[in-house]
Each structure stands twice: as structure tokens, then as C-alpha cells.
GROMACS .gro file of C-alpha atoms in nm:
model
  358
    1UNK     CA    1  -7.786  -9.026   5.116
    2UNK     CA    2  -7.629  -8.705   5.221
    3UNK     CA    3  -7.302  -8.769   5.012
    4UNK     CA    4  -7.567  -8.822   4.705
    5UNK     CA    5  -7.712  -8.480   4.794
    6UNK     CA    6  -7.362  -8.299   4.845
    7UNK     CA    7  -7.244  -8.437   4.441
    8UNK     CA    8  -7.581  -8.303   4.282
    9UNK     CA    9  -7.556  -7.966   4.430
   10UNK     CA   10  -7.153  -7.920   4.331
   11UNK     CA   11  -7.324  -8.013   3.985
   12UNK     CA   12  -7.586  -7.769   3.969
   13UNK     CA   13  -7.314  -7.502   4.082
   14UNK     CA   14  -7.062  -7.589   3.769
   15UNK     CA   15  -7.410  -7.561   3.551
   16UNK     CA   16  -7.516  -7.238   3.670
   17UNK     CA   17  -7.107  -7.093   3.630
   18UNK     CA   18  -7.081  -7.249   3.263
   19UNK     CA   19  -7.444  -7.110   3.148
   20UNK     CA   20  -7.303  -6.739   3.333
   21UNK     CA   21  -6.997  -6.778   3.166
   22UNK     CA   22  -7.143  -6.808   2.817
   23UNK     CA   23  -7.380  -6.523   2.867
   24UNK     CA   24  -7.120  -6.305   2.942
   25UNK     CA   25  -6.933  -6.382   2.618
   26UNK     CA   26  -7.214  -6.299   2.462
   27UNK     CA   27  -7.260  -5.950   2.605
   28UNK     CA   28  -6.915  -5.858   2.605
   29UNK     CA   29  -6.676  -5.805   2.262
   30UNK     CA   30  -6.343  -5.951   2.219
   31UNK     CA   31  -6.095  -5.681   2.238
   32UNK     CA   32  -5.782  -5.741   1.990
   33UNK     CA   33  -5.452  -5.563   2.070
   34UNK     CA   34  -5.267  -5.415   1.790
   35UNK     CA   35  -4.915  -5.289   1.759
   36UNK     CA   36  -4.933  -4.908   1.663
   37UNK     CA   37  -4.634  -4.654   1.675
   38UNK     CA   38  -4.498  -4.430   1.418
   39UNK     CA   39  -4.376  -4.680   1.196
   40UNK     CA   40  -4.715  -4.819   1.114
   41UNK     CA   41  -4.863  -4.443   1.085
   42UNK     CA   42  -4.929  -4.282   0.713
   43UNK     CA   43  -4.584  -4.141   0.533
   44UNK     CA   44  -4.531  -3.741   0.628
   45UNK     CA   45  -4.548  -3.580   0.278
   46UNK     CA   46  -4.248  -3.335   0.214
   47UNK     CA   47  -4.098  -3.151  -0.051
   48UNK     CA   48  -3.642  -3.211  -0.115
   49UNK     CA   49  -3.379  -3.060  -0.232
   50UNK     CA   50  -3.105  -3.242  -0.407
   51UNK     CA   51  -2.724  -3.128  -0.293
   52UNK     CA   52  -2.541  -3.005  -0.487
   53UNK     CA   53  -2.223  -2.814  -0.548
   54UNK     CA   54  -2.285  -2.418  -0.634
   55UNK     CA   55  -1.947  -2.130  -0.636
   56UNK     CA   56  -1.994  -1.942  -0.348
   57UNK     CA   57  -1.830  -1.615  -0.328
   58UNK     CA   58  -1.708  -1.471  -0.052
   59UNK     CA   59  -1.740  -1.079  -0.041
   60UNK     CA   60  -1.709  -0.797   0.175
   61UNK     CA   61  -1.894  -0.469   0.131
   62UNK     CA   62  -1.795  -0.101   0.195
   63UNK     CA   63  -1.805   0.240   0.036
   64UNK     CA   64  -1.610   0.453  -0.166
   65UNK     CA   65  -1.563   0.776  -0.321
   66UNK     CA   66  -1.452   0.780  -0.694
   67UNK     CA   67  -1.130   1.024  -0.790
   68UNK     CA   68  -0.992   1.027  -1.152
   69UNK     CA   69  -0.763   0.899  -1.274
   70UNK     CA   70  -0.534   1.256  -1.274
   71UNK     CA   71  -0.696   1.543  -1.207
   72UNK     CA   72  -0.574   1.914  -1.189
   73UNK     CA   73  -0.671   2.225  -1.134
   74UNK     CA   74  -0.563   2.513  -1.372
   75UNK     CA   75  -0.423   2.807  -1.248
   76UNK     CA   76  -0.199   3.126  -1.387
   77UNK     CA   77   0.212   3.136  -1.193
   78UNK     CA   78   0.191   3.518  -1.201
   79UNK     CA   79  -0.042   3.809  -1.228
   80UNK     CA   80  -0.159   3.877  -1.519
   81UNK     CA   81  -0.422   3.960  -1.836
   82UNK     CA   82  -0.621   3.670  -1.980
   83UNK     CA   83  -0.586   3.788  -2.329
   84UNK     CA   84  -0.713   3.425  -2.526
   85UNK     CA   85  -0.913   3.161  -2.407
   86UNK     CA   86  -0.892   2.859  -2.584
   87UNK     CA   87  -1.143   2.646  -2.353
   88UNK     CA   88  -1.463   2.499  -2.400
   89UNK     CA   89  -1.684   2.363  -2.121
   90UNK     CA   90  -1.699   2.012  -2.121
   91UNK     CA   91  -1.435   1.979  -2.392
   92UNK     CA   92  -1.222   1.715  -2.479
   93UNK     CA   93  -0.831   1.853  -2.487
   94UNK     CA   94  -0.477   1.607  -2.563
   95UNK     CA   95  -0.197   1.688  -2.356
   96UNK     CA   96  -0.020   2.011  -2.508
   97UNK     CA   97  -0.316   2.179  -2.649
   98UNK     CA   98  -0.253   2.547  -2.555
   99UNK     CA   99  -0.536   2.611  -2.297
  100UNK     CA  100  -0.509   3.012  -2.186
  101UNK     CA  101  -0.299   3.276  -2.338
  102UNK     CA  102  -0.194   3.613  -2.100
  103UNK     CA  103  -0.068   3.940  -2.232
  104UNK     CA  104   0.342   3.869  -2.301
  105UNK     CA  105   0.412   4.226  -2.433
  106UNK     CA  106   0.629   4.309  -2.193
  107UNK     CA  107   0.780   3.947  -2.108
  108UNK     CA  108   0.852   3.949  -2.462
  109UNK     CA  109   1.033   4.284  -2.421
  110UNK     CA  110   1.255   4.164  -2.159
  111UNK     CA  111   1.317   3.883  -2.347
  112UNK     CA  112   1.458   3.990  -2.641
  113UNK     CA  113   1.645   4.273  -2.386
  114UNK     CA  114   1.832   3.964  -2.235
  115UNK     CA  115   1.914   3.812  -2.554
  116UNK     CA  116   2.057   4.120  -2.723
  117UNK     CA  117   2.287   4.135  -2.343
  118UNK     CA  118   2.387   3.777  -2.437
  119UNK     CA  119   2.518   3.838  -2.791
  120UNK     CA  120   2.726   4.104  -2.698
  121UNK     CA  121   2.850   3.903  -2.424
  122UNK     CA  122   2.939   3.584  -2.642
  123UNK     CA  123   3.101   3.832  -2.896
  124UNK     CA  124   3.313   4.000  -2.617
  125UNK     CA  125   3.452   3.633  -2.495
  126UNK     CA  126   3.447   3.506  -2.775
  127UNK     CA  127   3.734   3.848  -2.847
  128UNK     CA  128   3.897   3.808  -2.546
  129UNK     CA  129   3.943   3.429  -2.620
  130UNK     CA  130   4.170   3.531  -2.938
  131UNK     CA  131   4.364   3.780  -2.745
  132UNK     CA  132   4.394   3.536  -2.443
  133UNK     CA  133   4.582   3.276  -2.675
  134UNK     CA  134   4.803   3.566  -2.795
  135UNK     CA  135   4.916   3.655  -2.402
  136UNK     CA  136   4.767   3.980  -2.454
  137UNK     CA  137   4.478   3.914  -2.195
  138UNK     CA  138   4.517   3.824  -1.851
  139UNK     CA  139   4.329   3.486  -1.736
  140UNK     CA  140   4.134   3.645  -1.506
  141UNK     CA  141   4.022   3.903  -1.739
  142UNK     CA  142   3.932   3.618  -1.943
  143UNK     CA  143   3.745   3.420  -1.686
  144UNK     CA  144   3.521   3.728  -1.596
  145UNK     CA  145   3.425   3.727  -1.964
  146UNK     CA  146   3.318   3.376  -1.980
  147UNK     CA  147   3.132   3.434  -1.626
  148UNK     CA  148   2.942   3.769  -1.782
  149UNK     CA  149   2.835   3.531  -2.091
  150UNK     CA  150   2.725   3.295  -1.871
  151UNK     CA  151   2.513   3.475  -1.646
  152UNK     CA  152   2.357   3.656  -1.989
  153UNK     CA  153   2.266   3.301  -2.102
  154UNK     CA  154   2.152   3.238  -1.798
  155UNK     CA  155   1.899   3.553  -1.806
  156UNK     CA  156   1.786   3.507  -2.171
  157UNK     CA  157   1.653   3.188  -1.966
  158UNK     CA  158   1.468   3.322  -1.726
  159UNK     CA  159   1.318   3.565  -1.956
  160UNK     CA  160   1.222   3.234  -2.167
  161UNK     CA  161   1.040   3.114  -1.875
  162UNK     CA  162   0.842   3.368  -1.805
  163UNK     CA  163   0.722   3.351  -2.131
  164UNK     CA  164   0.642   3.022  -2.172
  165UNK     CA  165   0.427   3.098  -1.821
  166UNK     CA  166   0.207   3.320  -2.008
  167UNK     CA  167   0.100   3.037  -2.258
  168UNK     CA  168  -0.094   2.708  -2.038
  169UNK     CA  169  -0.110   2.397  -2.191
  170UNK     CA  170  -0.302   2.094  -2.117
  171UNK     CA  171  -0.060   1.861  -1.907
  172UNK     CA  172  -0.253   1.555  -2.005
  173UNK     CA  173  -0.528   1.442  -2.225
  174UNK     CA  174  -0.928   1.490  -2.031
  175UNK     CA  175  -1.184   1.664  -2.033
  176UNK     CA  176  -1.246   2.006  -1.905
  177UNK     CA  177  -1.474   2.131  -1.652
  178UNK     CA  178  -1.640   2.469  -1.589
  179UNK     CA  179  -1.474   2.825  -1.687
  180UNK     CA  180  -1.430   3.072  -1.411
  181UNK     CA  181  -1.235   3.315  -1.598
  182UNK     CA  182  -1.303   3.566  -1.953
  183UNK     CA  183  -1.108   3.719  -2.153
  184UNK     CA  184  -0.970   4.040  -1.979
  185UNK     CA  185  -0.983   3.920  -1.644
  186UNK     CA  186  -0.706   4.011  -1.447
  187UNK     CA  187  -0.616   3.677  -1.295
  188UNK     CA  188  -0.381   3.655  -0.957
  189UNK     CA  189  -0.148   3.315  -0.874
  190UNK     CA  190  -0.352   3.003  -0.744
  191UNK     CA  191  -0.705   3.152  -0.843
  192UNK     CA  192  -0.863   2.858  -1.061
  193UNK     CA  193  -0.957   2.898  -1.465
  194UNK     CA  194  -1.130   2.576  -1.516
  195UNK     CA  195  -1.099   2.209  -1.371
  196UNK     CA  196  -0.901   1.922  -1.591
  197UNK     CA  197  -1.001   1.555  -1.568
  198UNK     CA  198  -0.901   1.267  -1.699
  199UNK     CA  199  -1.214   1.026  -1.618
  200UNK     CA  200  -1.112   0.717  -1.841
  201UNK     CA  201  -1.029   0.546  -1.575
  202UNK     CA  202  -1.225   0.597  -1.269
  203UNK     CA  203  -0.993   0.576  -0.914
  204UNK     CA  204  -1.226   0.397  -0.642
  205UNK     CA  205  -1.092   0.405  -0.294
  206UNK     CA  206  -1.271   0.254   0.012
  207UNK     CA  207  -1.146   0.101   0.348
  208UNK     CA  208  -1.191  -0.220   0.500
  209UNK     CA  209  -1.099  -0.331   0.860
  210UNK     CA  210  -0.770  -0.460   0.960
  211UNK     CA  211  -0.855  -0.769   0.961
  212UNK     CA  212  -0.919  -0.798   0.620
  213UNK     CA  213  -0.532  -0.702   0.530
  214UNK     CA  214  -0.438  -1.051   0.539
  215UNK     CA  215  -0.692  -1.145   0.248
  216UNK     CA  216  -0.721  -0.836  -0.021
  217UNK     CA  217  -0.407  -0.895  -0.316
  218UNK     CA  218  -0.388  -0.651  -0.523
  219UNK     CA  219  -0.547  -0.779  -0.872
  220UNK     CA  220  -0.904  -0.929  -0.688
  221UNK     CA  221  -1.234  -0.816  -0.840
  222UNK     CA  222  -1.457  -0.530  -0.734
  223UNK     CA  223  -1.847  -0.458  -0.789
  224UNK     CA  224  -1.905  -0.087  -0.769
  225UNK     CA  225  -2.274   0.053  -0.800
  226UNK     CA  226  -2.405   0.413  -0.740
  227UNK     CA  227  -2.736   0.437  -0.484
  228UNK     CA  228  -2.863   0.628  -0.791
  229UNK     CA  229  -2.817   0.363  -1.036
  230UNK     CA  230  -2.887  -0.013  -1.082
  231UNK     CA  231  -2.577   0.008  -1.305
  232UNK     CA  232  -2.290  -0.261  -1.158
  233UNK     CA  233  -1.904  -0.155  -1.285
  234UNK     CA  234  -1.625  -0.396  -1.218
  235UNK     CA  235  -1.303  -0.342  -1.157
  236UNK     CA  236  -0.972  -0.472  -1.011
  237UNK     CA  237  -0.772  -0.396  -0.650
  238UNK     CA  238  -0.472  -0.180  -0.796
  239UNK     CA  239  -0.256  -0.077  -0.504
  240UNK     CA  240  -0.335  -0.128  -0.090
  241UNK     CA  241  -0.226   0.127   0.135
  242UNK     CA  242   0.065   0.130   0.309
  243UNK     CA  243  -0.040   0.242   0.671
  244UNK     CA  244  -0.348   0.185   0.845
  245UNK     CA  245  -0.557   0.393   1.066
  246UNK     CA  246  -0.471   0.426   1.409
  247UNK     CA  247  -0.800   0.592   1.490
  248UNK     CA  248  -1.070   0.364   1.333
  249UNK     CA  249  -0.808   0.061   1.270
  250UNK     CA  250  -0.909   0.076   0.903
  251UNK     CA  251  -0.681   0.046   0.569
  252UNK     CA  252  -0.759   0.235   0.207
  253UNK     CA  253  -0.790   0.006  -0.090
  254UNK     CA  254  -0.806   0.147  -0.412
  255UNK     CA  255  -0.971  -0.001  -0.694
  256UNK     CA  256  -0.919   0.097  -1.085
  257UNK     CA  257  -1.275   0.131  -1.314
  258UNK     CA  258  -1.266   0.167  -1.683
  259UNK     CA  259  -1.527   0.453  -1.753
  260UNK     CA  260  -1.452   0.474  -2.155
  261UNK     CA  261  -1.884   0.577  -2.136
  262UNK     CA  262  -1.795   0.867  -1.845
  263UNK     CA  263  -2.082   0.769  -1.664
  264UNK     CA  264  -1.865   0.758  -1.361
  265UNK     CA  265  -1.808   1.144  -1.175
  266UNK     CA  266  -1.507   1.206  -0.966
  267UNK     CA  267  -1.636   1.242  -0.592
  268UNK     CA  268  -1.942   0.982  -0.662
  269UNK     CA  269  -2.051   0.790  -0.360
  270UNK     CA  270  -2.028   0.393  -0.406
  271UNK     CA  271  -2.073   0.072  -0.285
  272UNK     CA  272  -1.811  -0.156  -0.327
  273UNK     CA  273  -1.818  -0.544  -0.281
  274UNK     CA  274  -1.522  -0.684  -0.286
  275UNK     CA  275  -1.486  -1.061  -0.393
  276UNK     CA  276  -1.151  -1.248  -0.138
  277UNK     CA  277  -1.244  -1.579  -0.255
  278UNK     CA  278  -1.466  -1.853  -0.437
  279UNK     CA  279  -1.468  -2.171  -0.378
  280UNK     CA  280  -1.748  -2.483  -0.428
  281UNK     CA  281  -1.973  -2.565  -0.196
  282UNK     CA  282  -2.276  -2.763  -0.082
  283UNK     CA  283  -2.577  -2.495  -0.006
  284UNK     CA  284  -2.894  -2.586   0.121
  285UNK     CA  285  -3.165  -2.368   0.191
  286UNK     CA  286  -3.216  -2.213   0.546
  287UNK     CA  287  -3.567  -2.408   0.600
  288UNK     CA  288  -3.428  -2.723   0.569
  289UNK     CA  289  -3.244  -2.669   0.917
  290UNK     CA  290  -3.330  -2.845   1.205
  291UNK     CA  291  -3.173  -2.629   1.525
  292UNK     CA  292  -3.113  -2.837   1.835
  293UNK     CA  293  -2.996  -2.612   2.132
  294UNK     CA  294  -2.666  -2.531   2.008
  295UNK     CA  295  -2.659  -2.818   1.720
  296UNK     CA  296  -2.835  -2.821   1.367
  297UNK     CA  297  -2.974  -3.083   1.139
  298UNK     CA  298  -3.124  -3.174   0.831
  299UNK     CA  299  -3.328  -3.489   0.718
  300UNK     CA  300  -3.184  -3.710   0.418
  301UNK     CA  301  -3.399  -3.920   0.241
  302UNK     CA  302  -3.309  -4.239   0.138
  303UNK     CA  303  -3.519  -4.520   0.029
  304UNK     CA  304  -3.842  -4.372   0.159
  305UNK     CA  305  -3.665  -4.288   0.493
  306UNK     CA  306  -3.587  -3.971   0.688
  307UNK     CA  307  -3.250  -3.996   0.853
  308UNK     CA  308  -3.156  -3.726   1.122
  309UNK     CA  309  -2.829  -3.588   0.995
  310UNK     CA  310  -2.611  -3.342   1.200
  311UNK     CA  311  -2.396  -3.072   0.989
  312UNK     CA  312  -2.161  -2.826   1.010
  313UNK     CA  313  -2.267  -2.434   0.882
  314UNK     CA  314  -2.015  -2.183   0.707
  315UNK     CA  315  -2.141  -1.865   0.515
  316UNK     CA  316  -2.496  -1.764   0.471
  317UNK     CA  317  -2.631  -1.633   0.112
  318UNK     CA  318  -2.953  -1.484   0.007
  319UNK     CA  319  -3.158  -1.731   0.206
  320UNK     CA  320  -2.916  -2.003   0.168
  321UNK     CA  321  -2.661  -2.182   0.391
  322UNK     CA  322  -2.341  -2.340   0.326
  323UNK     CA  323  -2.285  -2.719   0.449
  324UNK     CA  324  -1.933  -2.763   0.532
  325UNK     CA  325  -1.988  -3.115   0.713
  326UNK     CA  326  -2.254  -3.371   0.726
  327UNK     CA  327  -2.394  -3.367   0.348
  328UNK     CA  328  -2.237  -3.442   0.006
  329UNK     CA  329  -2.343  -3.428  -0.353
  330UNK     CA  330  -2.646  -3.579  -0.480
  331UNK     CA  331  -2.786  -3.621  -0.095
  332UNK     CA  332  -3.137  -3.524  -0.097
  333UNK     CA  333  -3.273  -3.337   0.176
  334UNK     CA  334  -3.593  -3.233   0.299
  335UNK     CA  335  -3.651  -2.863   0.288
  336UNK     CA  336  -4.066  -2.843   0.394
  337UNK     CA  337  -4.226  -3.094   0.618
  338UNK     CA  338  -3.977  -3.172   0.841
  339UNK     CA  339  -4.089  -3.009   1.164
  340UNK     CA  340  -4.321  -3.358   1.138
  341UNK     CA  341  -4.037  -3.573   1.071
  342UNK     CA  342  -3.876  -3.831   1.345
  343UNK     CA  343  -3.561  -4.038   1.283
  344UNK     CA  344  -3.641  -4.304   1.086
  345UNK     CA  345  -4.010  -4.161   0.980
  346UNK     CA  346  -4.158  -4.271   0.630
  347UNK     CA  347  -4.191  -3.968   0.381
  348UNK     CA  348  -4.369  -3.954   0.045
  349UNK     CA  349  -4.195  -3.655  -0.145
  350UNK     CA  350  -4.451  -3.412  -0.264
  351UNK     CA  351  -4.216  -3.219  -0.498
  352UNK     CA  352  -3.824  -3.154  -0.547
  353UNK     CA  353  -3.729  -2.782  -0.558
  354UNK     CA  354  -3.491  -2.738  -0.810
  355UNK     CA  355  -3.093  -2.699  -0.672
  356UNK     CA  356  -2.942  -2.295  -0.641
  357UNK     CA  357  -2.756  -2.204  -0.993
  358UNK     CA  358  -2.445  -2.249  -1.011
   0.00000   0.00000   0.00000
């Protein structure tokens, strides 16, 4: 009887736990685990860049001063009266054109003085030859003869200088500058009548550090522009100087401009670029860097993927940067968006920016 009691109330205990049970599962909803992680998340949207190859130029900038091309400034050799001017301010001369005339009265004198002395000094050797080949005139006699010609010659000369120094002629074709002198004037040795310039071809010289002597040939390109102007001339490296600095360590290149318009002044102030080389290269724009401490990456897309790629920078250019390792031609990289962007990542490309011009 009791083991009959015992089996009905183990029963009644497995009744009361199944109808629990089922309650409970009733109450209670199933909870479903599902895998989540960035590879089941939405694609990050970005906007790419295709790579591709773009002449970069590598240039150094200084500044210059412009000189002409000859320059000179014209003065009288002795004291004397201006007595024609044949200048005009701003004028155009060709080499030889008489420029000032002085007063040659008495140079002219002294002239013809000196080659009156000579004639009578060729006539008396020329008489003292004759009697020399008839023994009836020493050698020495004759060789003082010969001497006095000489020496008469020799002042006719002089005298022909000095008159040519009253007469100043244009030494090469330019353009003059301002008069300082009038007819009249009294003008002393050194004191300045007007300016000459030939300003065809503009002189450009500028210095560069030492350390640039190993990369400027003579024959490279220049960019020259005043701060005045938006105007850009070009040029060419003519000649590099032959000793450097030993105070600021610096050499003086000097660059030759045509100026056939004369907008270019002797003494202007310029900046100069200088182009050492150009070569191809892959640029990308600075956004699309990733910086890692000391490391930098960009993301490549391919096939709806962002790959991590680390690369190697050279020169920098007007918001550009040039890839010397990591990327080639026709990878395309993401330039906005990729602060979101994990190795691997989905992306759906919003727009392609179109590649720097070549």
C-alpha cells in the first residue's frame, strides 16, 4: 500500500513540472542568435580617384633682379663744351650713331698744327734718304730724321684722338634713357649725359643654395614674374657662377629673357622658379591619405572591397601628393569616406573625381 502511494505522488510531481514547463514557454520568447560584424553591416559610401600618371615638375623658387643685356653709362673723357646734342629721351639709337658733339675748335687747331710738323718731317727724311745713298749723310744723321718723322706721326695721332673724343657715338644698338646734360653745359670727365640700354634681352640673376649646384645645367627653363604683374616670362639658365658665397653658402645663376615687347626694366624685382627636372608620376590627392604613426595609407577598391594599402610619399603639389611605392596606374583609390573604412570593408562608390591633368 505504501509503495502504491510513493508511485502516484512521483507522478503527480512529473505532472505539475511538465504543465510549469509549458507555461513558461509560453511566457517567455525564443531568443535567436545571429552572426553580426562588419561584414554583414551596410556598404560605407565613398567617392575614388583613379591613378594615374601626371608630369610632375620639380622646381625651386628664388628671386632676382633683372640687368640688361649691356648697359652703359655715357660720359665725356675730357672737359669740355656740349656744343650738339643729338639725343632723344627714350630713343632708339644703332651702334655708331653720333650721340654728343663738344666744341673741337681748338683740338682741331692742334691737329692740323701736328700734321703740318709731320709733312715737313717726311719731306726732310725723305731728303736725307737721297743724300744718305749718295754718302753725303751720316747714318746717324739719318736715323734722327726717321726718329723726328716718327714721333710727328706719332703726334698727328694723338691730336686725332682727341678729336675723335669730342664726337660720342653709340657703342651698341638700345635705347636711351634720361638727359642730364644741354647744350652749353660745361661737362667735366665721369659726370653722366644720359643712360644706354640694350633691353632685348633681359639678364635675370638670382641665387640658389649650394646644394642645388649639383642639379642646375646651364640650358634648364626659368619662370620669371614681377609681384606687379600676373605676366609669366620664360627663359633659359645661360651661365652659373663660378664661386660661391662663403658668407650665405649661396651661388648666382643667371638666366637670359627675350623682352622684344620691353616690358621688362633693368633692376626689376622677380620671382624665379626654376624647373631641375620632370618626370611621370602617380599623384593622388592629400585626403586620400591614411597616416599611421609614422606610416601612411590609402584604400584601393577592388571588386566592391577596400584594401588597406601602405605607400611610399615623394613631392607634394598644390594639394596633391606623389606615390612613389604602393599604387600603380589605373588603381582606384578612395579619396572621401575613408576615415569609415576597415580592411576588407564593403564600399558603394558615390562618385569618381576626375584624375589631375596631365
Amino acid at each position: 500500500m505504501k509503495f502504491a502511494q510513493r508511485i502516484v505522488a512521483t507522478s503527480l510531481v512529473v505532472a505539475l513540472a511538465t504543465v510549469a514547463t509549458a507555461c513558461s514557454s509560453k511566457d517567455t520568447p525564443t531568443v535567436a542568435t545571429t552572426a553580426t560584424g562588419r561584414g554583414g553591416s551596410r556598404p560605407t559610401v565613398v567617392v575614388v580617384q583613379t591613378v594615374e600618371p601626371k608630369v610632375l615638375v620639380d622646381a625651386t623658387e628664388a628671386l632676382g633682379t633683372a640687368k640688361a643685356n649691356e648697359a652703359v653709362d655715357i660720359t665725356a673723357k675730357l672737359t669740355n663744351r656740349v656744343e650738339a646734342l643729338h639725343i632723344r629721351e627714350g630713343q632708339f639709337v644703332n651702334r655708331g650713331d653720333i650721340l654728343v658733339e663738344f666744341d673741337a675748335t681748338e683740338v682741331r687747331a692742334n691737329l692740323a698744327a701736328a700734321e703740318a710738323t709731320a709733312r715737313d718731317s717726311q719731306s726732310l727724311f725723305e731728303r736725307g734718304t737721297l743724300l744718305y745713298q749718295s754718302k753725303a749723310l751720316s747714318e746717324s744723321d739719318q736715323t734722327q730724321l726717321e726718329a723726328k718723322m716718327l714721333n710727328a706721326k706719332s703726334l698727328v695721332g694723338a691730336a686725332q684722338a682727341r678729336l675723335n673724343d669730342t664726337v660720342i657715338r653709340a657703342p651698341f644698338s638700345g635705347r636711351l634713357g634720361l638727359r642730364n646734360v644741354s647744350v652749353g653745359s660745361l661737362v667735366t670727365p665721369g659726370q653722366i649725359i644720359t643712360t644706354l640700354d640694350d633691353i632685348s634681352i633681359i639678364k635675370l640673376d638670382f641665387s640658389l643654395p649650394e646644394s642645388y649646384l649639383a642639379t642646375v645645367k646651364v640650358g634648364q627653363e626659368v619662370k620669371a614674374s614681377s609681384p606687379y604683374s600676373d605676366e609669366v616670362f620664360l627663359g633659359r639658365v645661360s651661365s652659373i657662377a663660378t664661386r660661391i658665397d662663403p658668407v650665405s653658402r649661396s651661388i648666382i645663376v643667371r638666366a637670359l629673357i627675350e623682352n622684344k615687347t620691353g616690358r621688362l626694366k633693368p633692376g626689376m624685382f622677380m620671382s624665379v622658379s626654376l624647373q631641375r627636372s620632370s618626370s611621370n608620376a602617380l599623384l593622388v590627392p592629400e585626403q586620400a591619405l591614411v597616416p599611421e604613426a609614422d606610416r601612411q595609407h590609402v584604400f584601393v577598391v577592388a571588386s566592391g572591397k577596400a584594401h588597406k594599402v601602405e605607400v611610399k610619399l615623394g613631392q607634394r603639389e598644390l594639394g596633391l601628393v606623389e606615390i612613389r611605392q604602393g599604387l600603380q596606374a589605373g588603381d582606384v583609390v578612395v579619396v572621401e569616406g575613408n576615415d569609415r573604412l576597415r580592411e576588407g570593408d564593403s564600399v558603394t562608390v558615390k562618385a569618381a573625381m576626375a584624375a589631375p591633368d596631365s
